[in-house]
Amino acid sequence: MLPASQTSSFRAVRLPAPGRPLVDERVVAATVGAGEVLVRVKAAGICHSDAHYRAGVGSTRHPLTLGHEIAGVIEAVGDGVATHRVGDRVCLHYLVTCGACRDCRAGREQFCATGQMIGKDCDGGFAEFVRVPARNAHALPDAIPFEHGAILMCSSATALHALHKARVAPGETVAVFGIGGLGVSAIQLARALGAGTVYAVDVNAAKLALAKSFGAIPIDAGASDPVQAIRDATAGRGVDAALELIGLPRTMEQAVEVLAPQGRAALAGLTRERMSIAPYRDLLNREAEIIGVSDHLASEIPELMRYVLEGTLELSSAVSRVVPLEAAAINLVLDDLEAFRDDVRSVILP
Ligand SMILES: [Zn+2]
Ligand SMILES: [Zn+2]
């Protein structure tokens, strides 16, 4: 239930239909149900996925309020919610799952048969308020600003999940393909997990410089073949783990080609195209593995918070632009993301 101080409607930036620009709307506030919380949005990250949803790829319900990287303050709690109180700082895990099916019970909730993604299958955080199940709201420590809490919930969380899937162990070498929102986190989280040398592959000079500032060795894929450059740098051995965070067949192939014996390539970038590998040379001969990465787990969020509090995951340079909760400004950011401009991450501060 909304407190008396609130009006019965609130501002939201919504996708009216697939392929259309986002529009400013007022949305009627629904009652907060049992087990739910109402969150006043303090920061919402704008993700490359949002550009796909605007273009009509992936989003399942329209009109839809986009936004799946959300941090804010609990405004109201529904019946039976004992875990949260009004005023609590929280960030939101974007996968709403049943918690009871075979996949949920096995700890792979991304495959919950009835799972929904906030901001894709149900209304998200490009709004003054968002209503979610209480168990999706994780405590956000005071020391972490809302805008960092927001971007942690997608790019950083998925970067950590990719490193977990790649089973990065202390002392191992890692190559990160693509230094965007995920890549900046992946480089730092690889170090947090004890990785040795981290190679950062991109074609953008600013992103390579950013990667270098976090201790990675920049590899300019525009200047030379990155696989050869990394092999040269590792006396021909290659890397133990490679993360592909772009979603291009060629960089996926490179992530496999660059592996050392028993190396693991974790692919997190999205593409509908096919990739091509040479099975003997790239996989069998090295006992290499190609591993898919889908979203992340709620159980990984406390680990992420710990890295931020320890200072091993530094996010201030990850937020490159702040925009108001206005459709025109958000559409411009999505245009830039579609065009792969320099931007690393934009955050809406309502
Ligand atoms: Zn995202
Ligand atoms: Zn389930």
Coordinates of C-alpha atoms and ligand atoms in Angstrom, one line a residue:
M1 CA 0.0 0.0 0.0
L2 CA 1.3 3.4 -0.8
P3 CA 1.7 5.8 2.1
A4 CA -0.7 8.7 2.3
S5 CA 2.1 11.1 1.3
Q6 CA 2.2 9.4 -2.1
T7 CA -0.1 10.1 -5.0
S8 CA -1.8 7.2 -6.6
S9 CA 0.2 7.4 -9.8
F10 CA 3.9 7.9 -10.6
R11 CA 6.2 8.8 -13.4
A12 CA 7.7 6.1 -15.6
V13 CA 9.6 5.9 -18.9
R14 CA 8.0 3.1 -20.9
L15 CA 8.3 1.1 -24.1
P16 CA 4.8 1.5 -25.7
A17 CA 5.4 -1.2 -28.3
P18 CA 8.4 -3.1 -29.8
G19 CA 10.6 -0.9 -32.1
R20 CA 9.2 2.4 -30.7
P21 CA 11.0 5.1 -28.8
L22 CA 10.4 5.1 -25.0
V23 CA 7.8 7.6 -23.8
D24 CA 7.1 9.5 -20.6
E25 CA 3.9 8.2 -18.8
R26 CA 2.1 8.3 -15.5
V27 CA 1.4 4.8 -14.2
V28 CA -1.3 3.9 -11.7
A29 CA 0.3 2.6 -8.6
A30 CA -0.9 -1.0 -7.8
T31 CA -1.3 -2.2 -4.3
V32 CA 1.7 -3.8 -2.7
G33 CA 0.8 -7.5 -2.4
A34 CA 1.7 -10.0 0.3
G35 CA 5.4 -10.8 0.2
E36 CA 6.2 -7.7 -1.9
V37 CA 7.9 -4.5 -1.4
L38 CA 7.6 -1.1 -3.1
V39 CA 10.9 0.5 -3.8
R40 CA 11.5 4.2 -4.5
V41 CA 14.0 4.1 -7.3
K42 CA 17.2 6.1 -6.5
A43 CA 19.3 4.9 -9.4
A44 CA 18.6 2.8 -12.5
G45 CA 21.3 1.6 -14.9
I46 CA 20.8 1.8 -18.6
C47 CA 22.1 -1.5 -20.2
H48 CA 22.8 -2.6 -23.7
S49 CA 20.0 -5.1 -23.2
D50 CA 17.6 -2.2 -22.9
A51 CA 18.5 -1.2 -26.5
H52 CA 17.6 -4.7 -27.6
Y53 CA 14.3 -4.5 -25.8
R54 CA 13.4 -1.1 -27.3
A55 CA 14.2 -2.6 -30.7
G56 CA 11.7 -5.3 -30.0
V57 CA 14.1 -8.1 -29.2
G58 CA 13.4 -9.9 -25.9
S59 CA 10.8 -7.8 -24.2
T60 CA 7.6 -9.8 -23.7
R61 CA 5.0 -7.4 -22.5
H62 CA 4.0 -3.9 -23.8
P63 CA 3.6 -1.2 -22.7
L64 CA 6.5 -2.0 -20.4
T65 CA 8.7 0.0 -18.0
L66 CA 12.3 -1.0 -18.8
G67 CA 15.1 -1.0 -16.3
H68 CA 16.6 -4.1 -14.6
E69 CA 19.6 -2.5 -12.8
I70 CA 17.9 -0.9 -9.8
A71 CA 18.8 0.5 -6.4
G72 CA 16.6 2.5 -4.1
V73 CA 14.8 2.7 -0.7
I74 CA 11.9 0.6 0.6
E75 CA 8.8 2.8 0.5
A76 CA 6.2 0.2 1.6
V77 CA 6.1 -3.4 2.6
G78 CA 3.3 -5.9 1.9
D79 CA 1.8 -8.4 4.4
G80 CA 4.1 -11.0 5.7
V81 CA 7.3 -9.2 4.9
A82 CA 9.6 -9.4 7.9
T83 CA 12.9 -9.1 6.1
H84 CA 12.6 -5.4 5.1
R85 CA 11.5 -2.2 6.7
V86 CA 10.5 1.2 5.2
G87 CA 13.6 3.3 4.6
D88 CA 16.0 0.3 4.0
R89 CA 18.5 0.8 1.2
V90 CA 18.3 -2.0 -1.3
C91 CA 19.3 -3.1 -4.7
L92 CA 17.2 -5.5 -6.7
H93 CA 18.1 -8.9 -8.1
Y94 CA 16.3 -8.8 -11.5
L95 CA 15.2 -12.4 -11.8
V96 CA 11.9 -13.1 -10.2
T97 CA 11.8 -16.9 -9.7
C98 CA 9.4 -19.4 -7.9
G99 CA 12.0 -20.7 -5.5
A100 CA 10.4 -24.1 -5.6
C101 CA 10.8 -25.8 -9.0
R102 CA 13.6 -28.3 -9.8
D103 CA 15.9 -25.7 -11.2
C104 CA 15.4 -23.2 -8.4
R105 CA 16.0 -25.9 -5.8
A106 CA 19.2 -27.0 -7.6
G107 CA 20.6 -23.4 -7.4
R108 CA 20.1 -22.6 -11.1
E109 CA 17.3 -20.2 -10.7
Q110 CA 18.0 -18.6 -14.1
F111 CA 16.2 -21.6 -15.6
C112 CA 13.1 -21.4 -13.4
A113 CA 10.2 -22.4 -15.6
T114 CA 8.1 -19.5 -14.5
G115 CA 11.0 -17.0 -14.1
Q116 CA 10.5 -13.4 -15.1
M117 CA 13.0 -10.7 -15.6
I118 CA 12.2 -7.3 -14.1
G119 CA 12.3 -4.6 -16.9
K120 CA 11.8 -7.3 -19.6
D121 CA 8.8 -9.4 -18.6
C122 CA 7.4 -7.1 -16.0
D123 CA 7.7 -3.4 -15.1
G124 CA 11.2 -2.3 -14.2
G125 CA 13.1 0.6 -12.7
F126 CA 12.9 3.5 -15.3
A127 CA 10.3 4.9 -12.9
E128 CA 9.8 6.6 -9.6
F129 CA 8.7 3.3 -8.0
V130 CA 8.9 -0.4 -8.7
R131 CA 7.1 -3.2 -7.0
V132 CA 9.0 -6.5 -6.5
P133 CA 9.0 -9.7 -4.4
A134 CA 10.7 -8.9 -1.1
R135 CA 13.3 -11.7 -1.6
N136 CA 14.5 -9.8 -4.7
A137 CA 15.6 -6.9 -2.6
H138 CA 19.1 -7.2 -1.2
A139 CA 20.4 -4.9 1.5
L140 CA 22.7 -2.2 0.1
P141 CA 25.3 -1.1 2.6
D142 CA 25.4 2.7 3.3
A143 CA 29.0 2.9 2.0
I144 CA 27.9 1.9 -1.6
P145 CA 26.2 4.7 -3.5
F146 CA 22.9 4.0 -5.2
E147 CA 24.3 4.3 -8.7
H148 CA 26.9 1.7 -7.9
G149 CA 24.3 -0.5 -6.3
A150 CA 22.3 -0.3 -9.5
I151 CA 25.0 -1.3 -12.0
L152 CA 26.2 -4.0 -9.7
M153 CA 23.0 -5.8 -10.3
C154 CA 23.6 -6.6 -14.0
S155 CA 27.1 -6.0 -15.4
S156 CA 29.1 -6.7 -12.3
A157 CA 27.0 -9.6 -11.2
T158 CA 27.1 -11.2 -14.6
A159 CA 30.9 -10.6 -14.8
L160 CA 31.3 -12.4 -11.5
H161 CA 29.1 -15.3 -12.7
A162 CA 31.1 -15.6 -15.9
L163 CA 34.3 -15.8 -13.8
H164 CA 32.7 -18.5 -11.6
K165 CA 31.5 -20.4 -14.6
A166 CA 35.0 -20.2 -16.1
R167 CA 36.3 -21.6 -12.7
V168 CA 39.0 -19.0 -12.5
A169 CA 41.5 -20.1 -9.8
P170 CA 44.3 -18.2 -8.0
G171 CA 47.3 -17.6 -10.2
E172 CA 45.5 -18.3 -13.5
T173 CA 45.8 -16.1 -16.5
V174 CA 42.6 -14.5 -17.9
A175 CA 41.7 -12.8 -21.1
V176 CA 38.7 -10.5 -21.1
F177 CA 37.2 -9.7 -24.6
G178 CA 35.2 -6.4 -24.5
I179 CA 35.8 -3.7 -21.9
G180 CA 32.4 -2.3 -21.5
G181 CA 30.3 -2.4 -18.3
L182 CA 30.9 -6.1 -17.8
G183 CA 34.6 -5.9 -18.8
V184 CA 35.6 -3.2 -16.3
S185 CA 34.1 -5.3 -13.5
A186 CA 35.4 -8.6 -14.9
I187 CA 39.0 -7.3 -14.8
Q188 CA 38.8 -6.3 -11.2
L189 CA 36.8 -9.3 -10.1
A190 CA 39.3 -11.6 -11.8
R191 CA 42.0 -10.0 -9.6
A192 CA 39.7 -10.3 -6.5
L193 CA 39.5 -14.1 -7.2
G194 CA 43.3 -14.2 -7.3
A195 CA 43.9 -14.4 -11.0
G196 CA 47.4 -13.6 -12.1
T197 CA 47.9 -11.6 -15.4
V198 CA 44.6 -10.3 -17.0
Y199 CA 44.7 -9.4 -20.7
A200 CA 42.0 -6.9 -21.8
V201 CA 41.0 -7.0 -25.5
D202 CA 39.2 -4.2 -27.2
V203 CA 39.5 -1.9 -30.2
N204 CA 38.7 1.3 -28.3
A205 CA 41.7 3.3 -27.0
A206 CA 39.8 4.9 -24.1
K207 CA 38.5 1.5 -23.0
L208 CA 42.0 0.0 -23.3
A209 CA 43.4 2.8 -21.2
L210 CA 40.7 2.2 -18.6
A211 CA 41.5 -1.5 -18.5
K212 CA 45.2 -0.7 -18.0
S213 CA 44.3 1.6 -15.1
F214 CA 42.8 -1.5 -13.4
G215 CA 46.0 -3.4 -13.8
A216 CA 45.2 -5.4 -17.0
I217 CA 47.5 -5.7 -20.0
P218 CA 45.7 -3.9 -22.9
I219 CA 45.5 -5.8 -26.2
D220 CA 44.5 -3.6 -29.1
A221 CA 42.6 -6.0 -31.4
G222 CA 42.5 -3.2 -34.1
A223 CA 46.2 -3.1 -34.3
S224 CA 47.0 -6.8 -34.5
D225 CA 45.5 -10.3 -34.0
P226 CA 44.7 -10.5 -30.3
V227 CA 45.2 -14.3 -30.2
Q228 CA 48.7 -14.0 -31.5
A229 CA 49.5 -11.1 -29.3
I230 CA 48.4 -13.0 -26.2
R231 CA 50.2 -16.1 -27.3
D232 CA 53.3 -14.0 -27.8
A233 CA 52.9 -12.6 -24.3
T234 CA 52.5 -16.0 -22.7
A235 CA 55.4 -17.8 -24.5
G236 CA 52.8 -19.5 -26.7
R237 CA 50.8 -21.0 -23.9
G238 CA 47.6 -18.9 -24.0
V239 CA 45.3 -18.2 -21.1
D240 CA 43.6 -20.5 -18.6
A241 CA 40.3 -18.6 -18.9
A242 CA 38.8 -16.3 -21.5
L243 CA 35.6 -14.3 -21.1
E244 CA 33.7 -13.1 -24.2
L245 CA 31.5 -10.1 -23.2
I246 CA 30.8 -8.6 -26.6
G247 CA 28.5 -11.0 -28.5
L248 CA 30.4 -11.3 -31.8
P249 CA 31.2 -14.6 -33.4
R250 CA 34.7 -13.6 -34.2
T251 CA 35.6 -12.6 -30.6
M252 CA 33.9 -15.8 -29.4
E253 CA 36.2 -17.8 -31.7
Q254 CA 39.2 -15.8 -30.5
A255 CA 38.2 -16.5 -26.8
V256 CA 38.4 -20.2 -27.7
E257 CA 41.5 -20.0 -29.9
V258 CA 43.5 -18.2 -27.1
L259 CA 43.1 -21.0 -24.5
A260 CA 45.9 -22.8 -22.8
P261 CA 45.7 -26.6 -22.2
Q262 CA 42.5 -27.3 -20.2
G263 CA 41.5 -23.6 -20.6
R264 CA 37.9 -22.5 -20.3
A265 CA 36.1 -20.0 -22.6
A266 CA 33.0 -18.5 -20.9
L267 CA 30.7 -16.8 -23.4
A268 CA 28.4 -14.1 -22.0
G269 CA 27.9 -11.8 -25.0
L270 CA 24.7 -12.3 -26.9
T271 CA 24.5 -13.1 -30.6
R272 CA 22.1 -15.1 -32.8
E273 CA 24.9 -15.8 -35.3
R274 CA 26.9 -19.0 -35.5
M275 CA 30.6 -19.3 -34.5
S276 CA 33.1 -21.6 -36.0
I277 CA 35.9 -23.5 -34.3
A278 CA 38.4 -26.1 -35.3
P279 CA 37.5 -29.0 -32.9
Y280 CA 40.8 -30.8 -32.9
R281 CA 43.1 -27.8 -32.7
D282 CA 40.9 -25.6 -30.4
L283 CA 39.2 -28.1 -28.1
L284 CA 40.3 -31.8 -28.2
N285 CA 44.0 -31.2 -28.4
R286 CA 43.8 -28.9 -25.4
E287 CA 40.9 -30.4 -23.5
A288 CA 39.5 -27.0 -23.7
E289 CA 35.9 -26.1 -22.7
I290 CA 33.4 -23.6 -24.1
I291 CA 30.9 -22.6 -21.4
G292 CA 27.7 -20.6 -21.7
V293 CA 26.9 -17.9 -19.2
S294 CA 23.3 -16.9 -18.5
D295 CA 22.6 -14.1 -16.0
H296 CA 23.8 -14.7 -12.5
L297 CA 22.5 -15.9 -9.1
A298 CA 21.1 -14.1 -6.1
S299 CA 23.7 -15.9 -4.0
E300 CA 26.4 -14.1 -5.9
I301 CA 25.1 -10.6 -4.8
P302 CA 26.5 -10.7 -1.2
E303 CA 29.9 -11.7 -2.6
L304 CA 29.8 -8.7 -4.9
M305 CA 28.9 -6.4 -2.1
R306 CA 31.9 -7.7 -0.2
Y307 CA 34.3 -6.9 -3.0
V308 CA 32.9 -3.3 -3.3
L309 CA 33.2 -2.7 0.5
E310 CA 36.8 -4.1 0.4
G311 CA 37.6 -1.8 -2.4
T312 CA 38.6 -4.6 -4.8
L313 CA 35.7 -3.7 -7.1
E314 CA 35.9 0.0 -7.8
L315 CA 32.9 1.4 -9.8
S316 CA 33.3 5.1 -9.9
S317 CA 34.9 5.1 -13.3
A318 CA 32.2 2.6 -14.5
V319 CA 29.5 5.2 -14.4
S320 CA 30.2 7.6 -17.2
R321 CA 27.0 9.5 -17.5
V322 CA 24.0 10.5 -15.3
V323 CA 20.7 11.3 -16.9
P324 CA 17.2 12.3 -15.5
L325 CA 14.1 10.1 -15.6
E326 CA 13.0 11.5 -19.0
A327 CA 12.3 9.5 -22.1
A328 CA 14.2 11.9 -24.4
A329 CA 17.4 11.6 -22.4
I330 CA 17.1 7.8 -22.1
N331 CA 16.4 7.3 -25.8
L332 CA 19.6 9.2 -26.6
V333 CA 21.6 6.9 -24.3
L334 CA 20.0 3.8 -26.0
D335 CA 20.9 5.3 -29.4
D336 CA 24.5 5.6 -28.3
L337 CA 24.5 2.0 -27.0
E338 CA 23.1 0.8 -30.3
A339 CA 25.9 2.6 -32.1
F340 CA 28.6 1.2 -29.7
R341 CA 29.8 4.7 -28.8
D342 CA 32.5 5.2 -26.2
D343 CA 30.1 5.2 -23.3
V344 CA 30.7 2.6 -20.6
R345 CA 27.6 3.0 -18.4
S346 CA 24.8 5.6 -17.9
V347 CA 22.7 5.7 -14.9
I348 CA 19.3 7.4 -14.4
L349 CA 18.9 9.4 -11.2
P350 CA 15.2 10.1 -10.8
Ligands
ZN1 ZN 21.7 -5.2 -17.9
ZN2 ZN 11.6 -21.9 -10.1

